[in-house]
CSV table of C-alpha atoms in Angstrom, one decimal:
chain,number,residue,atom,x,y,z
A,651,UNK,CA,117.9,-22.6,-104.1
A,652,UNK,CA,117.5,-26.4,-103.8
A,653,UNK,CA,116.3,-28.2,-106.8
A,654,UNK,CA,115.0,-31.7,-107.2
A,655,UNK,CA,117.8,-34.5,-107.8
A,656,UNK,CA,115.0,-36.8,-109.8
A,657,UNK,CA,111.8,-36.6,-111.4
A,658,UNK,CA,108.9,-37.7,-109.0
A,659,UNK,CA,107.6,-41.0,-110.6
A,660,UNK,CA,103.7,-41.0,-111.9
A,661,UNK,CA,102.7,-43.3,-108.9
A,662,UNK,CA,104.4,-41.3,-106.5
A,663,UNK,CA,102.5,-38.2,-107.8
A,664,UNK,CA,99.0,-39.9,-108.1
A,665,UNK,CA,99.4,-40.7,-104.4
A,666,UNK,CA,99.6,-37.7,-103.4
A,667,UNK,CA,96.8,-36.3,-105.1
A,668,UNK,CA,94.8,-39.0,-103.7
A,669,UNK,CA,93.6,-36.7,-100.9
A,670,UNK,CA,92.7,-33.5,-103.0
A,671,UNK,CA,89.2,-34.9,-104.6
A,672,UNK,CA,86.1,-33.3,-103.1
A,673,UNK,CA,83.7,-35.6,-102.0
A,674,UNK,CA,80.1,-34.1,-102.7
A,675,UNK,CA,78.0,-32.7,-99.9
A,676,UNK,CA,76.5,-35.2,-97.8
A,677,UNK,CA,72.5,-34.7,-97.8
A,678,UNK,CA,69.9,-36.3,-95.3
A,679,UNK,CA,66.3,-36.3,-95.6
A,680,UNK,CA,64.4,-34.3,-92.7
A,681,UNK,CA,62.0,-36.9,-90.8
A,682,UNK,CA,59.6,-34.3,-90.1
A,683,UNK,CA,58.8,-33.0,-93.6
A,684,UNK,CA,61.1,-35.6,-96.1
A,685,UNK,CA,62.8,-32.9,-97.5
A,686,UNK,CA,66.7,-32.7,-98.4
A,687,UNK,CA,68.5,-31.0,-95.9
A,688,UNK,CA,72.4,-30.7,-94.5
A,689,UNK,CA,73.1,-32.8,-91.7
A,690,UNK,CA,73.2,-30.6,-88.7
A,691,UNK,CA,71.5,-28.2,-90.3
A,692,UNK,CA,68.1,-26.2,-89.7
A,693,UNK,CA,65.5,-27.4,-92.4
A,694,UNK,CA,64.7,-24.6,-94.9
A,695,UNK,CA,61.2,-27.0,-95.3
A,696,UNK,CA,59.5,-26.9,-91.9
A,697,UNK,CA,62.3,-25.2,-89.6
A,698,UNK,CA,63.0,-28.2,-87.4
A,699,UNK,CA,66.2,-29.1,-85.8
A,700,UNK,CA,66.5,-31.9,-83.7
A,701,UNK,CA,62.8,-32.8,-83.5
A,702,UNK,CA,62.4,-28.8,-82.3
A,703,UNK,CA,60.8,-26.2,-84.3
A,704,UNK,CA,63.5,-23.5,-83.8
A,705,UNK,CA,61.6,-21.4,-86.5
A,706,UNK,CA,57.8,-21.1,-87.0
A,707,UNK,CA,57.7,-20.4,-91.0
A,708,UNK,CA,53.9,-19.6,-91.1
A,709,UNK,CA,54.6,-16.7,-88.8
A,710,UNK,CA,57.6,-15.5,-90.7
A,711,UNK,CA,55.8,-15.2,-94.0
A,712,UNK,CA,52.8,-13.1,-93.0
C-alpha cells in the first residue's frame, strides 16, 4: 500500500478543513405574519408561501 513520503504541514491541513464548518441555517422573517421561517419554506405561522395561503390553519385545527 502507498504511504505518505512527508508529514502534511499544519497550514496545509488547516486549508483543507476550511470547507468542513457548517454554517448555521439561514432564517427569514415571513412578511405576512413576522415570524421566523426557512427561506423557501411554507410558514408554520400563517401557512403562506409566496404571498399565497397554501394552507388555511383555522380550518385545519377545528
Amino acid at each position: 500500500m502507498a504511504l505518505p513520503k512527508r508529514r502534511h504541514s499544519y497550514s496545509r491541513t488547516r486549508k483543507r478543513r476550511a470547507h468542513d464548518f457548517l454554517t448555521p441555517p439561514q432564517v427569514a422573517k415571513c412578511p405576512e405574519c413576522g415570524e421566523p421561517k426557512m427561506p423557501h419554506h411554507l410558514c408554520g405561522g400563517c401557512g403562506m408561501y409566496k404571498n399565497r395561503t397554501v394552507i388555511h390553519l383555522e380550518e385545519e385545527i377545528s
